[in-house]
Coordinates of N, CA, C and O in Angstrom, one line a residue:
Q315 N 16.6 9.3 -10.5 CA 17.5 10.4 -9.9 C 19.0 10.1 -10.1 O 19.8 11.0 -10.5
Y316 N 19.3 8.9 -9.8 CA 20.8 8.5 -10.0 C 21.1 7.6 -11.1 O 22.1 7.0 -11.2
G317 N 20.1 7.4 -12.0 CA 20.2 6.6 -13.2 C 20.3 5.0 -12.9 O 20.9 4.3 -13.6
V318 N 19.7 4.7 -11.8 CA 19.8 3.2 -11.4 C 18.4 2.6 -11.7 O 17.4 3.2 -11.3
E319 N 18.4 1.5 -12.5 CA 17.1 0.9 -12.6 C 16.8 0.0 -11.5 O 17.7 -0.8 -11.1
V320 N 15.6 0.0 -11.0 CA 15.2 -0.9 -9.9 C 14.2 -1.9 -10.4 O 13.3 -1.6 -11.1
M321 N 14.4 -3.1 -10.0 CA 13.5 -4.2 -10.4 C 13.2 -5.0 -9.1 O 14.0 -5.0 -8.2
V322 N 12.1 -5.6 -9.1 CA 11.6 -6.3 -8.0 C 11.2 -7.7 -8.4 O 10.3 -7.8 -9.4
M323 N 11.8 -8.7 -7.9 CA 11.3 -10.1 -8.2 C 11.0 -10.8 -6.9 O 11.9 -10.7 -5.9
T324 N 9.8 -11.4 -6.7 CA 9.5 -12.1 -5.5 C 8.8 -13.3 -5.8 O 8.1 -13.4 -6.8
S325 N 8.9 -14.3 -4.9 CA 8.2 -15.5 -5.1 C 6.7 -15.3 -4.7 O 5.9 -16.1 -5.1
E326 N 6.4 -14.3 -4.0 CA 5.1 -14.0 -3.7 C 4.2 -13.5 -4.8 O 4.8 -12.8 -5.7
D327 N 3.0 -13.9 -4.8 CA 2.1 -13.3 -5.9 C 1.0 -12.5 -5.2 O -0.1 -13.0 -5.1
S328 N 1.4 -11.3 -4.7 CA 0.6 -10.5 -3.8 C 0.2 -9.3 -4.5 O 1.0 -8.4 -5.1
Q329 N -1.1 -9.0 -4.3 CA -1.7 -7.7 -4.8 C -1.2 -6.6 -4.0 O -1.0 -5.4 -4.5
I330 N -0.8 -6.8 -2.7 CA -0.3 -5.7 -1.8 C 1.0 -5.3 -2.4 O 1.3 -4.1 -2.6
V331 N 1.9 -6.2 -2.7 CA 3.2 -5.9 -3.3 C 3.0 -5.2 -4.7 O 3.7 -4.2 -4.9
A332 N 2.2 -5.7 -5.5 CA 1.9 -5.0 -6.8 C 1.5 -3.7 -6.6 O 2.0 -2.7 -7.3
S333 N 0.5 -3.3 -5.8 CA 0.1 -2.0 -5.5 C 1.2 -1.1 -5.0 O 1.3 0.0 -5.3
R334 N 2.0 -1.7 -4.0 CA 3.1 -0.9 -3.5 C 4.1 -0.5 -4.5 O 4.6 0.6 -4.6
M335 N 4.4 -1.4 -5.4 CA 5.5 -1.2 -6.4 C 4.8 -0.1 -7.5 O 5.6 0.7 -8.0
K336 N 3.6 -0.2 -7.8 CA 2.9 0.8 -8.6 C 3.0 2.1 -8.1 O 3.3 3.1 -8.7
K337 N 2.8 2.3 -6.7 CA 2.8 3.5 -6.0 C 4.3 4.1 -6.1 O 4.4 5.3 -6.1
L338 N 5.2 3.2 -6.0 CA 6.6 3.7 -6.0 C 7.1 3.8 -7.5 O 8.3 4.2 -7.6
K339 N 6.2 3.6 -8.4 CA 6.5 3.9 -9.9 C 7.7 2.9 -10.2 O 8.5 3.3 -11.1
I340 N 7.7 1.7 -9.8 CA 8.7 0.7 -10.2 C 8.0 -0.1 -11.2 O 7.0 -0.8 -11.0
K341 N 8.5 -0.1 -12.5 CA 7.8 -0.8 -13.6 C 8.2 -2.2 -13.8 O 7.4 -3.0 -14.3
D342 N 9.5 -2.6 -13.4 CA 9.8 -3.9 -13.6 C 9.5 -4.7 -12.3 O 10.4 -4.8 -11.3
V343 N 8.4 -5.3 -12.3 CA 8.0 -6.0 -11.1 C 7.6 -7.5 -11.5 O 6.8 -7.6 -12.4
Y344 N 8.2 -8.4 -11.0 CA 8.1 -9.8 -11.3 C 7.5 -10.6 -10.0 O 8.2 -10.8 -9.1
L345 N 6.2 -11.0 -10.1 CA 5.6 -11.6 -9.0 C 5.4 -13.1 -9.2 O 5.4 -13.4 -10.4
G346 N 5.4 -13.9 -8.2 CA 5.3 -15.3 -8.3 C 6.4 -16.0 -9.0 O 6.2 -17.1 -9.7
V347 N 7.6 -15.5 -8.8 CA 8.9 -16.0 -9.5 C 9.3 -17.3 -8.8 O 9.7 -17.2 -7.6
K348 N 9.4 -18.4 -9.5 CA 9.7 -19.7 -8.9 C 11.3 -19.9 -9.0 O 11.9 -20.4 -8.1
D349 N 11.8 -19.4 -10.1 CA 13.3 -19.6 -10.4 C 13.9 -18.2 -10.6 O 13.9 -17.7 -11.7
K350 N 14.3 -17.6 -9.7 CA 14.8 -16.2 -9.7 C 16.2 -16.1 -10.5 O 16.3 -15.2 -11.2
Y351 N 16.9 -17.1 -10.5 CA 18.2 -17.1 -11.3 C 17.9 -17.1 -12.7 O 18.5 -16.4 -13.6
S352 N 17.0 -18.0 -13.2 CA 16.6 -18.0 -14.6 C 16.1 -16.7 -15.1 O 16.4 -16.2 -16.2
L353 N 15.2 -16.1 -14.2 CA 14.6 -14.7 -14.6 C 15.8 -13.7 -14.8 O 15.8 -13.0 -15.7
L354 N 16.7 -13.6 -13.7 CA 17.7 -12.6 -13.7 C 18.7 -12.9 -15.0 O 19.1 -12.0 -15.6
S355 N 18.9 -14.1 -15.3 CA 19.8 -14.5 -16.3 C 19.1 -14.0 -17.7 O 19.8 -13.4 -18.5
R356 N 17.9 -14.2 -17.8 CA 17.1 -13.8 -19.0 C 17.2 -12.2 -19.1 O 17.4 -11.6 -20.2
I357 N 17.1 -11.6 -17.9 CA 17.0 -10.1 -18.0 C 18.5 -9.6 -18.5 O 18.7 -8.6 -19.2
V358 N 19.5 -10.2 -17.8 CA 20.9 -9.9 -18.2 C 21.0 -10.0 -19.7 O 21.7 -9.1 -20.3
I359 N 20.6 -11.1 -20.3 CA 20.9 -11.4 -21.7 C 20.0 -10.4 -22.5 O 20.5 -9.7 -23.4
D360 N 18.7 -10.3 -22.2 CA 17.8 -9.4 -23.1 C 18.2 -7.9 -22.9 O 18.0 -7.2 -24.0
R361 N 18.8 -7.5 -21.9 CA 19.1 -6.0 -21.7 C 20.6 -5.8 -21.9 O 21.1 -4.6 -21.8
E362 N 21.2 -6.9 -22.4 CA 22.7 -6.7 -22.7 C 23.5 -6.1 -21.4 O 24.3 -5.2 -21.5
L363 N 23.2 -6.7 -20.3 CA 23.8 -6.3 -19.1 C 24.9 -7.2 -18.7 O 25.1 -8.3 -19.3
S364 N 25.6 -6.9 -17.5 CA 26.5 -7.9 -17.0 C 26.1 -8.2 -15.6 O 25.7 -7.2 -14.8
F365 N 26.3 -9.4 -15.1 CA 26.0 -9.7 -13.7 C 26.8 -8.7 -12.7 O 26.3 -8.4 -11.6
S366 N 27.9 -8.3 -13.1 CA 28.8 -7.5 -12.3 C 28.2 -6.0 -12.2 O 28.7 -5.3 -11.3
N367 N 27.3 -5.7 -13.0 CA 26.7 -4.4 -12.8 C 25.3 -4.4 -12.1 O 24.6 -3.5 -12.0
I368 N 25.0 -5.6 -11.4 CA 23.9 -5.8 -10.8 C 24.1 -5.8 -9.2 O 25.0 -6.5 -8.8
A369 N 23.2 -5.1 -8.5 CA 23.2 -5.2 -7.1 C 22.0 -5.9 -6.7 O 20.8 -5.7 -7.2
Y370 N 22.0 -6.9 -5.9 CA 20.9 -7.8 -5.5 C 20.7 -7.9 -4.0 O 21.6 -8.0 -3.2
I371 N 19.4 -7.8 -3.6 CA 19.1 -7.9 -2.2 C 18.3 -9.2 -2.1 O 17.1 -9.3 -2.8
G372 N 18.6 -10.1 -1.2 CA 17.9 -11.3 -1.0 C 17.9 -11.7 0.4 O 18.9 -11.3 1.1
D373 N 16.9 -12.6 0.7 CA 16.9 -13.0 2.2 C 16.7 -14.4 2.5 O 16.8 -14.8 3.6
D374 N 16.5 -15.2 1.4 CA 16.2 -16.6 1.7 C 16.9 -17.5 0.6 O 17.5 -17.0 -0.4
V375 N 16.8 -18.9 0.8 CA 17.6 -19.7 0.0 C 17.2 -19.6 -1.5 O 18.1 -19.9 -2.4
N376 N 16.1 -19.2 -1.8 CA 15.7 -19.0 -3.3 C 16.3 -17.8 -3.9 O 16.3 -17.6 -5.1
D377 N 17.1 -17.1 -3.1 CA 17.9 -16.0 -3.6 C 19.4 -16.4 -3.8 O 20.1 -15.5 -4.2
M378 N 19.8 -17.6 -3.4 CA 21.2 -17.9 -3.2 C 21.9 -17.7 -4.6 O 23.0 -17.1 -4.6
A379 N 21.4 -18.2 -5.6 CA 22.2 -18.2 -6.9 C 22.3 -16.8 -7.3 O 23.5 -16.4 -7.8
N380 N 21.3 -15.9 -7.2 CA 21.5 -14.5 -7.5 C 22.4 -13.7 -6.6 O 23.2 -12.9 -7.1
I381 N 22.4 -14.2 -5.3 CA 23.4 -13.5 -4.3 C 24.7 -13.8 -4.8 O 25.7 -13.0 -4.8
C382 N 25.0 -15.0 -5.2 CA 26.4 -15.4 -5.6 C 26.8 -14.9 -7.0 O 28.0 -14.7 -7.3
A383 N 25.8 -14.6 -7.9 CA 26.2 -14.1 -9.3 C 26.2 -12.6 -9.3 O 27.0 -12.1 -10.2
A384 N 25.6 -11.9 -8.5 CA 25.5 -10.4 -8.6 C 26.9 -9.7 -8.3 O 27.6 -10.3 -7.5
G385 N 27.1 -8.6 -8.9 CA 28.3 -7.9 -8.6 C 28.4 -7.4 -7.1 O 29.4 -7.4 -6.5
W386 N 27.2 -6.9 -6.6 CA 27.1 -6.6 -5.2 C 25.9 -7.4 -4.6 O 24.8 -7.4 -5.3
S387 N 26.1 -8.0 -3.6 CA 24.9 -8.7 -2.9 C 24.7 -8.3 -1.6 O 25.6 -8.1 -0.8
F388 N 23.5 -8.0 -1.2 CA 23.1 -7.6 0.1 C 22.1 -8.4 0.7 O 21.3 -9.0 0.0
T389 N 22.1 -8.5 2.0 CA 21.0 -9.3 2.7 C 20.7 -8.5 3.9 O 21.4 -7.9 4.6
P390 N 19.3 -8.5 4.2 CA 18.8 -7.8 5.4 C 19.3 -8.5 6.7 O 19.6 -9.7 6.6
A391 N 19.2 -7.8 7.8 CA 19.7 -8.4 9.1 C 19.0 -9.6 9.5 O 19.6 -10.6 10.1
N392 N 17.7 -9.8 9.1 CA 16.8 -10.9 9.4 C 16.9 -12.0 8.4 O 16.0 -12.9 8.3
A393 N 17.8 -12.0 7.4 CA 17.9 -13.1 6.4 C 18.3 -14.4 7.0 O 18.9 -14.5 8.2
T394 N 18.1 -15.5 6.3 CA 18.6 -16.8 6.7 C 20.1 -16.9 6.8 O 20.8 -16.1 6.1
Q395 N 20.7 -17.6 7.6 CA 22.1 -17.7 7.9 C 22.8 -18.1 6.6 O 23.8 -17.5 6.3
P396 N 22.2 -19.1 5.8 CA 23.1 -19.4 4.5 C 23.3 -18.3 3.6 O 24.3 -18.1 3.0
I397 N 22.2 -17.4 3.5 CA 22.4 -16.2 2.6 C 23.4 -15.2 3.2 O 24.1 -14.6 2.5
K398 N 23.3 -15.0 4.6 CA 24.2 -14.1 5.2 C 25.7 -14.6 5.0 O 26.6 -13.8 4.8
N399 N 25.9 -15.9 4.9 CA 27.2 -16.5 4.7 C 27.8 -16.1 3.3 O 28.9 -16.1 3.1
H400 N 26.8 -15.9 2.3 CA 27.3 -15.6 0.9 C 27.2 -14.2 0.5 O 27.8 -13.8 -0.6
A401 N 26.4 -13.3 1.2 CA 26.3 -11.9 0.7 C 27.6 -11.1 1.0 O 28.2 -11.3 1.9
D402 N 27.7 -10.2 0.2 CA 28.8 -9.2 0.3 C 28.6 -8.3 1.5 O 29.6 -8.0 2.2
V403 N 27.4 -7.9 1.6 CA 27.1 -6.9 2.8 C 25.8 -7.4 3.6 O 24.8 -7.6 2.9
I404 N 26.0 -7.5 4.8 CA 24.9 -7.9 5.7 C 24.4 -6.5 6.3 O 25.2 -5.8 7.0
L405 N 23.2 -6.1 5.9 CA 22.6 -4.8 6.4 C 22.3 -4.8 7.8 O 22.0 -5.9 8.4
Q406 N 22.3 -3.7 8.3 CA 21.8 -3.5 9.8 C 20.3 -3.7 10.0 O 19.8 -4.0 11.1
N407 N 19.6 -3.3 8.9 CA 18.1 -3.2 9.1 C 17.5 -4.5 8.5 O 18.0 -5.2 7.7
N408 N 16.4 -4.8 9.0 CA 15.5 -6.0 8.6 C 14.7 -5.7 7.4 O 14.6 -4.4 7.0
S409 N 14.2 -6.7 6.8 CA 13.3 -6.5 5.7 C 12.1 -5.8 6.1 O 11.7 -5.8 7.2
A410 N 11.7 -4.8 5.2 CA 10.5 -4.0 5.5 C 10.7 -3.1 6.6 O 9.8 -2.4 7.1
E411 N 11.9 -2.9 7.1 CA 12.3 -2.0 8.2 C 13.6 -1.1 7.8 O 14.4 -0.8 8.7
G412 N 13.8 -0.9 6.5 CA 14.8 0.0 6.0 C 15.9 -0.5 5.3 O 16.9 0.1 5.0
A413 N 15.8 -1.9 5.1 CA 17.0 -2.6 4.5 C 17.3 -2.1 3.0 O 18.4 -1.9 2.6
I414 N 16.2 -1.9 2.3 CA 16.4 -1.4 0.9 C 16.9 0.0 0.9 O 17.8 0.4 0.2
R415 N 16.4 0.9 1.8 CA 17.1 2.2 1.8 C 18.4 2.2 2.2 O 19.3 2.9 1.6
E416 N 18.8 1.3 3.2 CA 20.2 1.2 3.6 C 21.1 0.7 2.5 O 22.2 1.3 2.2
A417 N 20.7 -0.3 1.7 CA 21.5 -0.8 0.5 C 21.5 0.3 -0.5 O 22.7 0.5 -1.2
T418 N 20.4 1.1 -0.8 CA 20.5 2.1 -1.8 C 21.5 3.2 -1.4 O 22.3 3.6 -2.3
E419 N 21.5 3.5 -0.2 CA 22.5 4.6 0.3 C 23.9 4.1 0.2 O 24.8 4.9 -0.2
F420 N 24.1 2.8 0.5 CA 25.4 2.3 0.3 C 25.9 2.4 -1.2 O 27.0 2.8 -1.4
I421 N 25.0 2.0 -2.1 CA 25.4 2.1 -3.6 C 25.6 3.5 -4.0 O 26.7 3.7 -4.7
I422 N 24.8 4.4 -3.5 CA 24.9 5.8 -4.0 C 26.3 6.3 -3.4 O 27.0 6.9 -4.1
K423 N 26.6 6.1 -2.2 CA 27.8 6.6 -1.6 C 29.1 5.9 -2.3 O 30.0 6.5 -2.6
Y424 N 28.9 4.7 -2.6 CA 30.0 3.9 -3.3 C 30.3 4.5 -4.7 O 31.3 4.9 -5.1
N425 N 29.1 4.7 -5.5 CA 29.2 5.2 -6.9 C 29.8 6.6 -6.9 O 30.6 7.0 -7.7
N426 N 29.4 7.5 -5.9 CA 29.8 8.8 -5.8 C 31.3 8.9 -5.5 O 32.1 9.7 -6.0
R427 N 31.8 7.9 -4.8 CA 33.3 7.9 -4.4 C 34.1 7.5 -5.5 O 35.2 7.9 -5.7
Y428 N 33.6 6.7 -6.4 CA 34.4 6.1 -7.5 C 34.0 6.6 -8.9 O 34.6 6.1 -9.9
E429 N 33.2 7.6 -9.0 CA 32.9 8.1 -10.4 C 33.9 9.1 -10.9 O 34.6 9.7 -10.1

């Protein structure tokens, strides 16, 4: 609807996550990712993107490199403190309790303001 591509990368290798992403029609789903920065770097190169055009939501130390590299970084309210210290925006909602919706609305409002 807004021309934003959504990708999901998680260290979990869960059928529940896979089923949920399929239901949401998110095609770029990466499960069981051990090195999230390497994966994101490869995506940036392969799709000829820039880190500055990426918004990233992470909540734990395995997200740190991507939090620091992305143009916008978000973290849910229940994230670990080291991630909160580096994220651009600390969301008011927890993971699985509206954090992604909150980040999405932030980005949409930001883009509408500066288009």
